[in-house]
Amino acid sequence: MRPAHFIASAVTAAAALIALANPAGAAPVNYVALGDSYASGLGTGSYDGATGSCKRGPLAYPALWAAATAPASFKSVACSGAKTGDVISQAAAVVASTNLVTVQVGGNDAGFTDVITTCTFGSDQDCTNRVNQSKTFIANTLPGLLNNVYGTIRSKSPSARVVVLGYPRLYKVPGSCNVGLSDTKRAAINSGSDALHNAISARAAAAGFQYIDVRGAFTGHEICSSSWWLNSLSWPVEESYHPNRGGHQSGYLPALRSVIG
């Protein structure tokens, strides 16, 4: 082969390899993260001071994914305490150029904090009654609220890929904890997580969004397991019953990457 032909062939081969690595027309990723404290990173102990009470931080799964993949743009507006109405407001961050959105919401609407408080200080029956009250809300009222959230996101960016993330079960039952909540209370709380899964996954599917069920990822890493990815009663108290650094790094992040790369 003559040198000129060799050089031309080498250039052609290199171009082909580059084309395989960077498919033609692949759009830069413009990512917006929406949601509540599970999406903001409350529980990791590391927060951006400018985010105030929203408690957004670099160890939350949206920020970890952005750090690992370097999208063209990334903005998280997830905020501790957010309910569905708040996430509708957060959706202002989603614009026409946004082509990836993650959203996690529903737990606060269902009374997550009050359930935990009742189960911590009340009787087994008090806990079970409060969880059942939340499950009724989840079955009857939450679906409509989620429809509003998902419809708003779609209207903001009709072609964006939207990924909805669920919540883990909090407790291993029976588990290794010798103090704290009874197994009856732990099982009741877990049943609330399952109810959230049922409602959120169904509405995400109806909206045409992808849903990530993280309950399997957290199995063996619940509170009272041998390797906790969730905080139990903690200090500061607001970090209690939220994923810790391991939960975001080893639980949520791999689950998210398994879907969007």
mmCIF file with all atom_site columns, N, CA and C in Angstrom, residues 222-253:
data_model
loop_
_atom_site.group_PDB
_atom_site.id
_atom_site.type_symbol
_atom_site.label_atom_id
_atom_site.label_alt_id
_atom_site.label_comp_id
_atom_site.label_asym_id
_atom_site.label_entity_id
_atom_site.label_seq_id
_atom_site.pdbx_PDB_ins_code
_atom_site.Cartn_x
_atom_site.Cartn_y
_atom_site.Cartn_z
_atom_site.occupancy
_atom_site.B_iso_or_equiv
_atom_site.pdbx_formal_charge
_atom_site.auth_seq_id
_atom_site.auth_comp_id
_atom_site.auth_asym_id
_atom_site.auth_atom_id
_atom_site.pdbx_PDB_model_num
ATOM 1  N N  . GLU A 1 222 ? -31.232 -1.688 54.555 1.00 0.00 ? 222 GLU A N  1
ATOM 2  C CA . GLU A 1 222 ? -32.211 -0.901 55.281 1.00 0.00 ? 222 GLU A CA 1
ATOM 3  C C  . GLU A 1 222 ? -31.734 -0.668 56.721 1.00 0.00 ? 222 GLU A C  1
ATOM 4  N N  . ILE A 1 223 ? -32.445 0.184  57.439 1.00 0.00 ? 223 ILE A N  1
ATOM 5  C CA . ILE A 1 223 ? -32.209 0.331  58.873 1.00 0.00 ? 223 ILE A CA 1
ATOM 6  C C  . ILE A 1 223 ? -32.449 -1.029 59.532 1.00 0.00 ? 223 ILE A C  1
ATOM 7  N N  . CYS A 1 224 ? -31.583 -1.413 60.425 1.00 0.00 ? 224 CYS A N  1
ATOM 8  C CA . CYS A 1 224 ? -31.615 -2.705 61.128 1.00 0.00 ? 224 CYS A CA 1
ATOM 9  C C  . CYS A 1 224 ? -31.023 -3.841 60.307 1.00 0.00 ? 224 CYS A C  1
ATOM 10 N N  . SER A 1 225 ? -30.405 -3.515 59.162 1.00 0.00 ? 225 SER A N  1
ATOM 11 C CA . SER A 1 225 ? -29.651 -4.525 58.420 1.00 0.00 ? 225 SER A CA 1
ATOM 12 C C  . SER A 1 225 ? -28.203 -4.480 58.904 1.00 0.00 ? 225 SER A C  1
ATOM 13 N N  . SER A 1 226 ? -27.345 -5.223 58.250 1.00 0.00 ? 226 SER A N  1
ATOM 14 C CA . SER A 1 226 ? -25.934 -5.218 58.650 1.00 0.00 ? 226 SER A CA 1
ATOM 15 C C  . SER A 1 226 ? -25.154 -4.078 58.000 1.00 0.00 ? 226 SER A C  1
ATOM 16 N N  . SER A 1 227 ? -25.767 -3.373 57.043 1.00 0.00 ? 227 SER A N  1
ATOM 17 C CA . SER A 1 227 ? -25.078 -2.301 56.318 1.00 0.00 ? 227 SER A CA 1
ATOM 18 C C  . SER A 1 227 ? -26.100 -1.249 55.915 1.00 0.00 ? 227 SER A C  1
ATOM 19 N N  . TRP A 1 228 ? -26.242 -0.219 56.747 1.00 0.00 ? 228 TRP A N  1
ATOM 20 C CA . TRP A 1 228 ? -27.319 0.747  56.566 1.00 0.00 ? 228 TRP A CA 1
ATOM 21 C C  . TRP A 1 228 ? -26.979 1.772  55.495 1.00 0.00 ? 228 TRP A C  1
ATOM 22 N N  . TRP A 1 229 ? -27.891 1.962  54.533 1.00 0.00 ? 229 TRP A N  1
ATOM 23 C CA . TRP A 1 229 ? -27.793 3.056  53.579 1.00 0.00 ? 229 TRP A CA 1
ATOM 24 C C  . TRP A 1 229 ? -28.802 4.158  53.898 1.00 0.00 ? 229 TRP A C  1
ATOM 25 N N  . LEU A 1 230 ? -29.406 4.061  55.066 1.00 0.00 ? 230 LEU A N  1
ATOM 26 C CA . LEU A 1 230 ? -30.393 5.037  55.522 1.00 0.00 ? 230 LEU A CA 1
ATOM 27 C C  . LEU A 1 230 ? -30.076 5.428  56.954 1.00 0.00 ? 230 LEU A C  1
ATOM 28 N N  . ASN A 1 231 ? -30.331 6.676  57.293 1.00 0.00 ? 231 ASN A N  1
ATOM 29 C CA . ASN A 1 231 ? -30.185 7.119  58.673 1.00 0.00 ? 231 ASN A CA 1
ATOM 30 C C  . ASN A 1 231 ? -31.395 6.685  59.487 1.00 0.00 ? 231 ASN A C  1
ATOM 31 N N  . SER A 1 232 ? -31.154 6.248  60.715 1.00 0.00 ? 232 SER A N  1
ATOM 32 C CA . SER A 1 232 ? -32.239 6.067  61.673 1.00 0.00 ? 232 SER A CA 1
ATOM 33 C C  . SER A 1 232 ? -32.412 7.421  62.370 1.00 0.00 ? 232 SER A C  1
ATOM 34 N N  . LEU A 1 233 ? -32.833 7.433  63.614 1.00 0.00 ? 233 LEU A N  1
ATOM 35 C CA . LEU A 1 233 ? -32.946 8.694  64.339 1.00 0.00 ? 233 LEU A CA 1
ATOM 36 C C  . LEU A 1 233 ? -31.551 9.286  64.462 1.00 0.00 ? 233 LEU A C  1
ATOM 37 N N  . SER A 1 234 ? -31.369 10.480 63.933 1.00 0.00 ? 234 SER A N  1
ATOM 38 C CA . SER A 1 234 ? -30.039 11.065 63.778 1.00 0.00 ? 234 SER A CA 1
ATOM 39 C C  . SER A 1 234 ? -29.998 12.484 64.314 1.00 0.00 ? 234 SER A C  1
ATOM 40 N N  . TRP A 1 235 ? -28.791 13.011 64.348 1.00 0.00 ? 235 TRP A N  1
ATOM 41 C CA . TRP A 1 235 ? -28.604 14.427 64.656 1.00 0.00 ? 235 TRP A CA 1
ATOM 42 C C  . TRP A 1 235 ? -27.782 15.057 63.557 1.00 0.00 ? 235 TRP A C  1
ATOM 43 N N  . PRO A 1 236 ? -28.230 16.151 62.935 1.00 0.00 ? 236 PRO A N  1
ATOM 44 C CA . PRO A 1 236 ? -29.489 16.850 63.166 1.00 0.00 ? 236 PRO A CA 1
ATOM 45 C C  . PRO A 1 236 ? -30.710 15.965 62.869 1.00 0.00 ? 236 PRO A C  1
ATOM 46 N N  . VAL A 1 237 ? -31.781 16.224 63.596 1.00 0.00 ? 237 VAL A N  1
ATOM 47 C CA . VAL A 1 237 ? -32.966 15.370 63.516 1.00 0.00 ? 237 VAL A CA 1
ATOM 48 C C  . VAL A 1 237 ? -33.531 15.321 62.098 1.00 0.00 ? 237 VAL A C  1
ATOM 49 N N  . GLU A 1 238 ? -33.426 16.424 61.359 1.00 0.00 ? 238 GLU A N  1
ATOM 50 C CA . GLU A 1 238 ? -34.005 16.470 60.015 1.00 0.00 ? 238 GLU A CA 1
ATOM 51 C C  . GLU A 1 238 ? -33.369 15.452 59.065 1.00 0.00 ? 238 GLU A C  1
ATOM 52 N N  . GLU A 1 239 ? -32.167 14.982 59.399 1.00 0.00 ? 239 GLU A N  1
ATOM 53 C CA . GLU A 1 239 ? -31.511 13.990 58.543 1.00 0.00 ? 239 GLU A CA 1
ATOM 54 C C  . GLU A 1 239 ? -32.009 12.571 58.795 1.00 0.00 ? 239 GLU A C  1
ATOM 55 N N  . SER A 1 240 ? -32.813 12.401 59.827 1.00 0.00 ? 240 SER A N  1
ATOM 56 C CA . SER A 1 240 ? -33.328 11.071 60.162 1.00 0.00 ? 240 SER A CA 1
ATOM 57 C C  . SER A 1 240 ? -34.171 10.504 59.026 1.00 0.00 ? 240 SER A C  1
ATOM 58 N N  . TYR A 1 241 ? -34.054 9.187  58.838 1.00 0.00 ? 241 TYR A N  1
ATOM 59 C CA . TYR A 1 241 ? -34.877 8.441  57.886 1.00 0.00 ? 241 TYR A CA 1
ATOM 60 C C  . TYR A 1 241 ? -34.718 8.934  56.438 1.00 0.00 ? 241 TYR A C  1
ATOM 61 N N  . HIS A 1 242 ? -33.507 9.331  56.121 1.00 0.00 ? 242 HIS A N  1
ATOM 62 C CA . HIS A 1 242 ? -33.142 9.713  54.759 1.00 0.00 ? 242 HIS A CA 1
ATOM 63 C C  . HIS A 1 242 ? -31.919 8.907  54.334 1.00 0.00 ? 242 HIS A C  1
ATOM 64 N N  . PRO A 1 243 ? -31.715 8.739  53.040 1.00 0.00 ? 243 PRO A N  1
ATOM 65 C CA . PRO A 1 243 ? -30.515 8.029  52.585 1.00 0.00 ? 243 PRO A CA 1
ATOM 66 C C  . PRO A 1 243 ? -29.244 8.755  53.027 1.00 0.00 ? 243 PRO A C  1
ATOM 67 N N  . ASN A 1 244 ? -28.277 7.990  53.509 1.00 0.00 ? 244 ASN A N  1
ATOM 68 C CA . ASN A 1 244 ? -26.985 8.572  53.862 1.00 0.00 ? 244 ASN A CA 1
ATOM 69 C C  . ASN A 1 244 ? -26.097 8.586  52.610 1.00 0.00 ? 244 ASN A C  1
ATOM 70 N N  . ARG A 1 245 ? -24.813 8.859  52.808 1.00 0.00 ? 245 ARG A N  1
ATOM 71 C CA . ARG A 1 245 ? -23.923 8.938  51.641 1.00 0.00 ? 245 ARG A CA 1
ATOM 72 C C  . ARG A 1 245 ? -23.892 7.621  50.873 1.00 0.00 ? 245 ARG A C  1
ATOM 73 N N  . GLY A 1 246 ? -23.878 6.505  51.604 1.00 0.00 ? 246 GLY A N  1
ATOM 74 C CA . GLY A 1 246 ? -23.899 5.207  50.946 1.00 0.00 ? 246 GLY A CA 1
ATOM 75 C C  . GLY A 1 246 ? -25.176 4.984  50.148 1.00 0.00 ? 246 GLY A C  1
ATOM 76 N N  . GLY A 1 247 ? -26.289 5.482  50.666 1.00 0.00 ? 247 GLY A N  1
ATOM 77 C CA . GLY A 1 247 ? -27.560 5.316  49.973 1.00 0.00 ? 247 GLY A CA 1
ATOM 78 C C  . GLY A 1 247 ? -27.582 6.026  48.626 1.00 0.00 ? 247 GLY A C  1
ATOM 79 N N  . HIS A 1 248 ? -26.978 7.204  48.573 1.00 0.00 ? 248 HIS A N  1
ATOM 80 C CA . HIS A 1 248 ? -26.920 7.934  47.307 1.00 0.00 ? 248 HIS A CA 1
ATOM 81 C C  . HIS A 1 248 ? -25.861 7.344  46.375 1.00 0.00 ? 248 HIS A C  1
ATOM 82 N N  . GLN A 1 249 ? -24.662 7.080  46.923 1.00 0.00 ? 249 GLN A N  1
ATOM 83 C CA . GLN A 1 249 ? -23.554 6.610  46.097 1.00 0.00 ? 249 GLN A CA 1
ATOM 84 C C  . GLN A 1 249 ? -23.749 5.175  45.618 1.00 0.00 ? 249 GLN A C  1
ATOM 85 N N  . SER A 1 250 ? -24.217 4.316  46.494 1.00 0.00 ? 250 SER A N  1
ATOM 86 C CA . SER A 1 250 ? -24.294 2.885  46.173 1.00 0.00 ? 250 SER A CA 1
ATOM 87 C C  . SER A 1 250 ? -25.705 2.390  45.909 1.00 0.00 ? 250 SER A C  1
ATOM 88 N N  . GLY A 1 251 ? -26.706 3.194  46.243 1.00 0.00 ? 251 GLY A N  1
ATOM 89 C CA . GLY A 1 251 ? -28.088 2.818  46.021 1.00 0.00 ? 251 GLY A CA 1
ATOM 90 C C  . GLY A 1 251 ? -28.707 3.564  44.851 1.00 0.00 ? 251 GLY A C  1
ATOM 91 N N  . TYR A 1 252 ? -28.947 4.857  45.041 1.00 0.00 ? 252 TYR A N  1
ATOM 92 C CA . TYR A 1 252 ? -29.630 5.642  44.023 1.00 0.00 ? 252 TYR A CA 1
ATOM 93 C C  . TYR A 1 252 ? -28.808 5.834  42.755 1.00 0.00 ? 252 TYR A C  1
ATOM 94 N N  . LEU A 1 253 ? -27.520 6.175  42.888 1.00 0.00 ? 253 LEU A N  1
ATOM 95 C CA . LEU A 1 253 ? -26.722 6.466  41.694 1.00 0.00 ? 253 LEU A CA 1
ATOM 96 C C  . LEU A 1 253 ? -26.640 5.278  40.743 1.00 0.00 ? 253 LEU A C  1
#
